[in-house]
PDB file of C-alpha atoms in Angstrom:
ATOM      1  CA  SER A   1       0.000   0.000   0.000  1.00 50.00           C
ATOM      2  CA  ALA A   2       2.867   2.335   0.842  1.00 46.00           C
ATOM      3  CA  ALA A   3       4.526   1.485  -2.471  1.00 46.00           C
ATOM      4  CA  TRP A   4       1.266   2.179  -4.326  1.00 44.00           C
ATOM      5  CA  ASP A   5       0.865   5.523  -2.523  1.00 50.00           C
ATOM      6  CA  THR A   6       4.436   6.441  -3.363  1.00 50.00           C
ATOM      7  CA  GLY A   7       3.946   5.512  -7.005  1.00 50.00           C
ATOM      8  CA  SER A   8       0.641   7.390  -7.188  1.00 56.00           C
ATOM      9  CA  TRP A   9       2.209  10.473  -5.620  1.00 52.00           C
ATOM     10  CA  THR A  10       5.166  10.246  -8.024  1.00 56.00           C
ATOM     11  CA  ALA A  11       2.873   9.946 -11.048  1.00 53.00           C
ATOM     12  CA  LYS A  12       0.728  12.810  -9.847  1.00 59.00           C
ATOM     13  CA  SER A  13       3.799  14.934  -9.195  1.00 59.00           C
ATOM     14  CA  ARG A  14       5.123  14.133 -12.658  1.00 57.00           C
ATOM     15  CA  ARG A  15       1.826  15.102 -14.278  1.00 56.00           C
ATOM     16  CA  THR A  16       1.719  18.340 -12.273  1.00 60.00           C
ATOM     17  CA  SER A  17       5.305  19.136 -13.250  1.00 58.00           C
ATOM     18  CA  GLU A  18       4.608  18.370 -16.909  1.00 53.00           C
ATOM     19  CA  LYS A  19       1.508  20.528 -16.897  1.00 52.00           C
ATOM     20  CA  ALA A  20       3.344  23.375 -15.169  1.00 53.00           C
ATOM     21  CA  ARG A  21       6.127  23.236 -17.781  1.00 55.00           C
ATOM     22  CA  MET A  22       3.628  23.364 -20.616  1.00 48.00           C
ATOM     23  CA  LYS A  23       1.732  26.238 -19.016  1.00 50.00           C
ATOM     24  CA  LYS A  24       4.964  28.097 -18.376  1.00 57.00           C
ATOM     25  CA  THR A  25       6.068  27.667 -21.969  1.00 57.00           C
ATOM     26  CA  LEU A  26       2.783  28.825 -23.448  1.00 56.00           C
ATOM     27  CA  LEU A  27       2.072  31.625 -21.003  1.00 60.00           C
ATOM     28  CA  ALA A  28       5.649  32.877 -21.089  1.00 63.00           C
ATOM     29  CA  GLN A  29       6.009  32.806 -24.874  1.00 66.00           C
ATOM     30  CA  VAL A  30       2.607  32.758 -26.578  1.00 69.00           C
ATOM     31  CA  TYR A  31       0.715  35.030 -24.184  1.00 70.00           C
ATOM     32  CA  PRO A  32       3.125  37.995 -24.543  1.00 74.00           C
ATOM     33  CA  THR A  33       2.915  37.673 -28.346  1.00 75.00           C
ATOM     34  CA  TYR A  34      -0.842  38.131 -28.052  1.00 72.00           C
ATOM     35  CA  LEU A  35      -0.591  40.994 -25.591  1.00 76.00           C
ATOM     36  CA  ALA A  36       2.376  42.925 -27.010  1.00 81.00           C
ATOM     37  CA  PRO A  37       0.645  44.046 -30.258  1.00 83.00           C
ATOM     38  CA  ILE A  38      -2.381  45.156 -28.238  1.00 82.00           C
ATOM     39  CA  VAL A  39      -0.197  47.222 -25.900  1.00 84.00           C
ATOM     40  CA  ALA A  40       1.709  48.674 -28.877  1.00 87.00           C
ATOM     41  CA  CYS A  41      -1.511  49.612 -30.694  1.00 86.00           C
ATOM     42  CA  LEU A  42      -3.039  51.195 -27.596  1.00 85.00           C
ATOM     43  CA  THR A  43       0.158  53.165 -26.940  1.00 87.00           C
ATOM     44  CA  ALA A  44       0.325  54.403 -30.525  1.00 89.00           C
ATOM     45  CA  LEU A  45      -3.374  55.277 -30.466  1.00 86.00           C
ATOM     46  CA  ALA A  46      -2.942  57.183 -27.194  1.00 86.00           C
ATOM     47  CA  LEU A  47       0.020  59.159 -28.571  1.00 88.00           C
ATOM     48  CA  VAL A  48      -1.803  60.046 -31.786  1.00 88.00           C
ATOM     49  CA  THR A  49      -4.991  60.939 -29.912  1.00 86.00           C
ATOM     50  CA  THR A  50      -3.254  63.174 -27.360  1.00 85.00           C
ATOM     51  CA  THR A  51      -1.317  64.946 -30.126  1.00 86.00           C
ATOM     52  CA  LEU A  52      -4.421  65.525 -32.243  1.00 87.00           C
ATOM     53  CA  VAL A  53      -6.534  66.617 -29.274  1.00 85.00           C
ATOM     54  CA  ALA A  54      -3.867  69.065 -28.077  1.00 83.00           C
ATOM     55  CA  SER A  55      -3.536  70.485 -31.584  1.00 85.00           C
ATOM     56  CA  LEU A  56      -7.313  70.784 -31.896  1.00 84.00           C
ATOM     57  CA  ALA A  57      -7.585  72.417 -28.460  1.00 82.00           C
ATOM     58  CA  TYR A  58      -5.011  75.078 -29.354  1.00 85.00           C
ATOM     59  CA  SER A  59      -6.682  75.619 -32.707  1.00 86.00           C
ATOM     60  CA  LEU A  60     -10.069  76.101 -31.036  1.00 86.00           C
ATOM     61  CA  ALA A  61      -8.494  78.469 -28.501  1.00 88.00           C
ATOM     62  CA  HIS A  62      -7.086  80.579 -31.326  1.00 89.00           C
ATOM     63  CA  ASP A  63     -10.474  80.571 -33.055  1.00 91.00           C
ATOM     64  CA  GLU A  64     -12.083  81.760 -29.810  1.00 91.00           C
ATOM     65  CA  LEU A  65      -9.542  84.575 -29.487  1.00 93.00           C
ATOM     66  CA  ARG A  66     -10.077  85.489 -33.141  1.00 93.00           C
ATOM     67  CA  ASP A  67     -13.833  85.775 -32.565  1.00 93.00           C
ATOM     68  CA  ILE A  68     -13.242  87.988 -29.510  1.00 92.00           C
ATOM     69  CA  VAL A  69     -10.911  90.249 -31.470  1.00 93.00           C
ATOM     70  CA  SER A  70     -13.536  90.561 -34.229  1.00 92.00           C
ATOM     71  CA  LEU A  71     -16.172  91.397 -31.616  1.00 90.00           C
ATOM     72  CA  VAL A  72     -13.987  94.126 -30.127  1.00 90.00           C
ATOM     73  CA  GLU A  73     -13.265  95.508 -33.586  1.00 89.00           C
ATOM     74  CA  ARG A  74     -16.967  95.766 -34.433  1.00 88.00           C
ATOM     75  CA  ARG A  75     -17.756  97.277 -31.042  1.00 87.00           C
ATOM     76  CA  PHE A  76     -15.019  99.888 -30.746  1.00 86.00           C
ATOM     77  CA  PHE A  77     -13.910 100.546 -34.343  1.00 84.00           C
ATOM     78  CA  PRO A  78     -17.069 100.869 -36.460  1.00 76.00           C
ATOM     79  CA  ASP A  79     -16.263 102.734 -39.668  1.00 70.00           C
ATOM     80  CA  GLY A  80     -12.740 103.366 -38.381  1.00 59.00           C
ATOM     81  CA  ARG A  81     -13.702 105.799 -35.646  1.00 62.00           C
ATOM     82  CA  THR A  82     -11.251 106.542 -32.838  1.00 67.00           C
ATOM     83  CA  LEU A  83     -11.503 105.296 -29.269  1.00 74.00           C
ATOM     84  CA  SER A  84     -13.438 107.227 -26.642  1.00 74.00           C
ATOM     85  CA  PRO A  85     -12.148 107.949 -23.101  1.00 73.00           C
ATOM     86  CA  GLU A  86     -14.627 105.381 -21.751  1.00 79.00           C
ATOM     87  CA  THR A  87     -13.224 102.560 -23.853  1.00 82.00           C
ATOM     88  CA  GLU A  88     -11.066 101.041 -21.122  1.00 81.00           C
ATOM     89  CA  GLU A  89     -13.895 100.922 -18.571  1.00 84.00           C
ATOM     90  CA  GLU A  90     -16.285  99.441 -21.118  1.00 86.00           C
ATOM     91  CA  LEU A  91     -13.681  96.889 -22.159  1.00 86.00           C
ATOM     92  CA  ALA A  92     -13.205  95.827 -18.551  1.00 84.00           C
ATOM     93  CA  ARG A  93     -16.975  95.432 -18.074  1.00 86.00           C
ATOM     94  CA  LEU A  94     -17.324  93.317 -21.196  1.00 84.00           C
ATOM     95  CA  PHE A  95     -14.719  90.763 -20.083  1.00 85.00           C
ATOM     96  CA  THR A  96     -15.212  90.776 -16.318  1.00 81.00           C
ATOM     97  CA  ASP A  97     -16.373  87.141 -16.131  1.00 80.00           C
ATOM     98  CA  VAL A  98     -14.398  85.837 -19.105  1.00 82.00           C
ATOM     99  CA  PRO A  99     -10.903  84.292 -18.689  1.00 84.00           C
ATOM    100  CA  VAL A 100      -9.647  86.376 -21.601  1.00 89.00           C
ATOM    101  CA  ARG A 101      -7.598  89.544 -21.574  1.00 90.00           C
ATOM    102  CA  VAL A 102      -8.085  92.121 -24.339  1.00 92.00           C
ATOM    103  CA  THR A 103      -5.610  94.890 -25.107  1.00 92.00           C
ATOM    104  CA  ILE A 104      -5.875  97.671 -27.683  1.00 93.00           C
ATOM    105  CA  ILE A 105      -2.491  98.961 -28.824  1.00 92.00           C
ATOM    106  CA  ALA A 106      -1.484 101.922 -30.981  1.00 91.00           C
ATOM    107  CA  PRO A 107       0.780 101.229 -34.008  1.00 91.00           C
ATOM    108  CA  GLU A 108       3.734 102.806 -32.186  1.00 93.00           C
ATOM    109  CA  GLY A 109       3.217 100.373 -29.272  1.00 92.00           C
ATOM    110  CA  LYS A 110       1.407 102.509 -26.712  1.00 92.00           C
ATOM    111  CA  VAL A 111      -1.342 100.624 -24.859  1.00 91.00           C
ATOM    112  CA  LEU A 112      -4.638 102.486 -25.430  1.00 90.00           C
ATOM    113  CA  ALA A 113      -6.916 100.213 -23.385  1.00 90.00           C
ATOM    114  CA  ASP A 114      -6.723  96.953 -21.443  1.00 89.00           C
ATOM    115  CA  SER A 115      -9.455  94.835 -19.860  1.00 88.00           C
ATOM    116  CA  GLN A 116      -7.354  93.809 -16.830  1.00 84.00           C
ATOM    117  CA  ALA A 117      -4.809  96.562 -16.201  1.00 83.00           C
ATOM    118  CA  ARG A 118      -4.432 100.322 -16.253  1.00 83.00           C
ATOM    119  CA  THR A 119      -2.713 101.599 -19.364  1.00 83.00           C
ATOM    120  CA  ALA A 120      -0.423 103.844 -17.313  1.00 81.00           C
ATOM    121  CA  GLU A 121       1.071 100.767 -15.669  1.00 81.00           C
ATOM    122  CA  LEU A 122       1.899  98.991 -18.956  1.00 86.00           C
ATOM    123  CA  GLU A 123       5.066  99.376 -20.979  1.00 89.00           C
ATOM    124  CA  ASN A 124       5.336  99.816 -24.736  1.00 91.00           C
ATOM    125  CA  HIS A 125       4.090  96.739 -26.646  1.00 91.00           C
ATOM    126  CA  ARG A 126       5.584  97.496 -30.071  1.00 90.00           C
ATOM    127  CA  ASN A 127       8.157  94.714 -29.791  1.00 90.00           C
ATOM    128  CA  ARG A 128       5.761  92.046 -28.605  1.00 92.00           C
ATOM    129  CA  PRO A 129       6.038  89.182 -31.151  1.00 92.00           C
ATOM    130  CA  GLU A 130       2.310  88.925 -31.839  1.00 94.00           C
ATOM    131  CA  VAL A 131       1.921  92.716 -32.142  1.00 94.00           C
ATOM    132  CA  ALA A 132       4.873  93.053 -34.509  1.00 93.00           C
ATOM    133  CA  GLU A 133       3.523  90.193 -36.639  1.00 94.00           C
ATOM    134  CA  ALA A 134       0.042  91.720 -36.721  1.00 93.00           C
ATOM    135  CA  LEU A 135       1.415  95.081 -37.882  1.00 92.00           C
ATOM    136  CA  GLU A 136       3.422  93.339 -40.595  1.00 91.00           C
ATOM    137  CA  ARG A 137       1.000  90.634 -41.771  1.00 92.00           C
ATOM    138  CA  GLY A 138      -2.394  91.635 -40.400  1.00 91.00           C
ATOM    139  CA  GLU A 139      -2.550  88.881 -37.767  1.00 94.00           C
ATOM    140  CA  GLY A 140      -0.055  87.530 -35.242  1.00 94.00           C
ATOM    141  CA  ASN A 141       0.115  84.601 -32.822  1.00 92.00           C
ATOM    142  CA  ALA A 142       2.355  83.833 -29.867  1.00 92.00           C
ATOM    143  CA  ARG A 143       2.650  81.609 -26.827  1.00 88.00           C
ATOM    144  CA  ARG A 144       4.832  83.015 -24.064  1.00 87.00           C
ATOM    145  CA  PHE A 145       5.119  84.050 -20.436  1.00 83.00           C
ATOM    146  CA  SER A 146       3.541  87.379 -19.496  1.00 78.00           C
ATOM    147  CA  SER A 147       5.395  89.342 -16.839  1.00 74.00           C
ATOM    148  CA  SER A 148       2.416  91.627 -16.230  1.00 68.00           C
ATOM    149  CA  VAL A 149       0.046  88.695 -15.542  1.00 68.00           C
ATOM    150  CA  GLY A 150       2.619  86.254 -14.165  1.00 75.00           C
ATOM    151  CA  ALA A 151       1.458  83.294 -16.256  1.00 78.00           C
ATOM    152  CA  GLU A 152       1.996  81.705 -19.654  1.00 85.00           C
ATOM    153  CA  LEU A 153      -0.551  82.902 -22.214  1.00 88.00           C
ATOM    154  CA  ILE A 154      -1.555  82.250 -25.788  1.00 92.00           C
ATOM    155  CA  TYR A 155      -2.002  85.429 -27.848  1.00 94.00           C
ATOM    156  CA  LEU A 156      -3.772  86.456 -31.011  1.00 95.00           C
ATOM    157  CA  ALA A 157      -3.422  89.978 -32.390  1.00 95.00           C
ATOM    158  CA  LYS A 158      -5.042  91.662 -35.369  1.00 94.00           C
ATOM    159  CA  SER A 159      -4.387  95.026 -36.960  1.00 93.00           C
ATOM    160  CA  VAL A 160      -7.297  97.414 -37.464  1.00 90.00           C
ATOM    161  CA  GLY A 161      -7.556  99.949 -40.250  1.00 85.00           C
ATOM    162  CA  PRO A 162      -6.323 100.277 -43.834  1.00 83.00           C
ATOM    163  CA  GLU A 163      -3.735  97.763 -45.028  1.00 79.00           C
ATOM    164  CA  GLY A 164      -0.258  99.228 -44.603  1.00 78.00           C
ATOM    165  CA  ALA A 165      -1.495 101.993 -42.333  1.00 84.00           C
ATOM    166  CA  PRO A 166      -3.286 100.387 -39.340  1.00 88.00           C
ATOM    167  CA  THR A 167      -4.865 102.610 -36.717  1.00 88.00           C
ATOM    168  CA  ALA A 168      -4.509 100.081 -33.879  1.00 91.00           C
ATOM    169  CA  VAL A 169      -3.864  96.469 -32.946  1.00 93.00           C
ATOM    170  CA  ILE A 170      -6.424  94.451 -30.986  1.00 94.00           C
ATOM    171  CA  ARG A 171      -4.885  91.641 -28.975  1.00 94.00           C
ATOM    172  CA  ALA A 172      -6.683  88.896 -27.054  1.00 94.00           C
ATOM    173  CA  SER A 173      -4.935  86.459 -24.743  1.00 92.00           C
ATOM    174  CA  LYS A 174      -5.933  83.430 -22.691  1.00 89.00           C
ATOM    175  CA  PRO A 175      -4.110  81.808 -19.744  1.00 86.00           C
ATOM    176  CA  LEU A 176      -2.503  78.562 -20.853  1.00 82.00           C
ATOM    177  CA  PRO A 177      -3.166  76.802 -17.490  1.00 74.00           C
ATOM    178  CA  VAL A 178      -6.919  76.998 -18.184  1.00 73.00           C
ATOM    179  CA  LEU A 179      -6.444  75.112 -21.440  1.00 76.00           C
ATOM    180  CA  GLN A 180      -3.969  72.698 -19.880  1.00 75.00           C
ATOM    181  CA  GLU A 181      -6.431  71.845 -17.089  1.00 80.00           C
ATOM    182  CA  ARG A 182      -9.043  70.871 -19.650  1.00 79.00           C
ATOM    183  CA  LEU A 183      -6.505  68.781 -21.551  1.00 79.00           C
ATOM    184  CA  ALA A 184      -5.358  67.098 -18.335  1.00 83.00           C
ATOM    185  CA  GLU A 185      -8.960  66.172 -17.537  1.00 85.00           C
ATOM    186  CA  PHE A 186      -9.375  64.662 -20.994  1.00 82.00           C
ATOM    187  CA  TYR A 187      -6.077  62.777 -20.701  1.00 83.00           C
ATOM    188  CA  GLY A 188      -7.281  61.318 -17.396  1.00 87.00           C
ATOM    189  CA  HIS A 189     -10.427  59.960 -19.040  1.00 85.00           C
ATOM    190  CA  LEU A 190      -8.355  58.662 -21.938  1.00 83.00           C
ATOM    191  CA  ALA A 191      -5.957  56.866 -19.588  1.00 86.00           C
ATOM    192  CA  PHE A 192      -8.851  55.255 -17.702  1.00 88.00           C
ATOM    193  CA  ALA A 193     -10.395  54.031 -20.953  1.00 87.00           C
ATOM    194  CA  GLY A 194      -7.012  52.723 -22.141  1.00 84.00           C
ATOM    195  CA  ILE A 195      -6.452  50.774 -18.918  1.00 87.00           C
ATOM    196  CA  ALA A 196      -9.953  49.283 -19.136  1.00 88.00           C
ATOM    197  CA  ILE A 197      -9.388  48.218 -22.754  1.00 85.00           C
ATOM    198  CA  LEU A 198      -5.967  46.796 -21.899  1.00 83.00           C
ATOM    199  CA  ALA A 199      -7.400  44.810 -18.976  1.00 85.00           C
ATOM    200  CA  ALA A 200     -10.185  43.387 -21.129  1.00 85.00           C
ATOM    201  CA  SER A 201      -7.706  42.559 -23.897  1.00 80.00           C
ATOM    202  CA  ALA A 202      -5.388  40.829 -21.401  1.00 80.00           C
ATOM    203  CA  VAL A 203      -8.261  38.643 -20.164  1.00 82.00           C
ATOM    204  CA  LEU A 204      -9.312  37.734 -23.716  1.00 82.00           C
ATOM    205  CA  ALA A 205      -5.717  36.994 -24.727  1.00 76.00           C
ATOM    206  CA  TYR A 206      -5.262  34.791 -21.663  1.00 77.00           C
ATOM    207  CA  ALA A 207      -8.467  32.916 -22.511  1.00 78.00           C
ATOM    208  CA  SER A 208      -7.195  32.362 -26.058  1.00 76.00           C
ATOM    209  CA  VAL A 209      -3.887  30.968 -24.804  1.00 72.00           C
ATOM    210  CA  ARG A 210      -5.709  28.656 -22.403  1.00 72.00           C
ATOM    211  CA  ARG A 211      -7.858  27.446 -25.286  1.00 74.00           C
ATOM    212  CA  ILE A 212      -4.713  26.615 -27.264  1.00 71.00           C
ATOM    213  CA  ASN A 213      -3.156  25.003 -24.211  1.00 69.00           C
ATOM    214  CA  ARG A 214      -6.083  22.703 -23.374  1.00 71.00           C
ATOM    215  CA  PRO A 215      -5.757  20.281 -26.355  1.00 69.00           C
ATOM    216  CA  LEU A 216      -1.984  20.094 -25.860  1.00 69.00           C
ATOM    217  CA  VAL A 217      -2.444  19.147 -22.222  1.00 68.00           C
ATOM    218  CA  ALA A 218      -4.934  16.470 -23.290  1.00 70.00           C
ATOM    219  CA  LEU A 219      -2.464  15.104 -25.856  1.00 72.00           C
ATOM    220  CA  ALA A 220       0.320  15.047 -23.275  1.00 72.00           C
ATOM    221  CA  ALA A 221      -1.941  13.131 -20.856  1.00 73.00           C
ATOM    222  CA  ALA A 222      -2.824  10.653 -23.609  1.00 72.00           C
ATOM    223  CA  ALA A 223       0.834  10.137 -24.441  1.00 74.00           C
ATOM    224  CA  ARG A 224       1.595   9.359 -20.804  1.00 77.00           C
ATOM    225  CA  ARG A 225      -1.238   6.829 -20.534  1.00 74.00           C
ATOM    226  CA  ILE A 226      -0.289   5.132 -23.790  1.00 73.00           C
ATOM    227  CA  GLY A 227       3.318   5.088 -22.622  1.00 74.00           C
ATOM    228  CA  ALA A 228       2.126   3.377 -19.443  1.00 76.00           C
ATOM    229  CA  GLY A 229       0.453   0.661 -21.521  1.00 73.00           C
ATOM    230  CA  ASP A 230      -3.123   1.971 -21.727  1.00 68.00           C
ATOM    231  CA  PHE A 231      -3.616   1.679 -25.494  1.00 66.00           C
ATOM    232  CA  SER A 232      -7.389   1.967 -25.235  1.00 69.00           C
ATOM    233  CA  TYR A 233      -7.312   5.610 -24.104  1.00 65.00           C
ATOM    234  CA  ARG A 234      -8.325   8.214 -26.668  1.00 66.00           C
ATOM    235  CA  PRO A 235      -8.245  11.948 -25.826  1.00 64.00           C
ATOM    236  CA  ARG A 236     -11.391  13.926 -26.538  1.00 66.00           C
ATOM    237  CA  ILE A 237     -10.315  16.852 -28.696  1.00 61.00           C
ATOM    238  CA  ALA A 238     -13.240  18.623 -30.329  1.00 57.00           C
ATOM    239  CA  GLU A 239     -11.202  21.405 -31.911  1.00 58.00           C
ATOM    240  CA  PRO A 240      -9.220  22.528 -33.724  1.00 57.00           C
ATOM    241  CA  GLU A 241      -9.530  20.069 -36.600  1.00 59.00           C
ATOM    242  CA  GLU A 242      -5.766  20.053 -37.240  1.00 54.00           C
ATOM    243  CA  ARG A 243      -5.066  18.375 -33.898  1.00 54.00           C
ATOM    244  CA  ARG A 244      -7.525  15.472 -34.178  1.00 55.00           C
ATOM    245  CA  PRO A 245      -5.150  13.260 -36.261  1.00 59.00           C
ATOM    246  CA  LEU A 246      -2.554  13.631 -33.487  1.00 55.00           C
TER     247      LEU A 246
END
């Protein structure tokens, strides 16, 4: 009885060891080949998506600033008239609850009105990149740190008046952190969705590997029984068809 128990334990241990080796081989080699392309595709998709979304967000921000500049132009420069002394106060009222700063600048660089600061406190803006570009080409864009606001901003400036002889430059700017917060929120949702997809893909890939592994385990068990002299044993392998002859 002791000999039979020892033999049974040895056979069981051998089967367990054989099965563990087969699982290790398949899970260590086949499973990563299933999962690696999925991870690569998700990573590439995430990179492309974040790049496109960031580009679209900045493009929409510039479109928003362009619309604001056009609004200010229609409001304060109808038919090319000059600014009134109340322009600065009216400008501040218009954009009190909007995270956008609007500045009206003379061609020589003097600040004529600003929605967030007193003109007397502002230096000459003639050499600002977006202002210089607007005076030269009609419209200018920039993304830089503002010392007067103490934050990084995106700018859009447009010249007003006849081509070649503008009467003023209207500039609108928006704090970059506001845009970055929105992008960060989107990236968080994107990361959560990516992790969920990756987890589901990992489970499906594991199930596929187990499905491949199951007939091989059955064949290995049949080989052991036949090797032990049980020639009547036939493994039940329903699929795939290619493995039935084995």
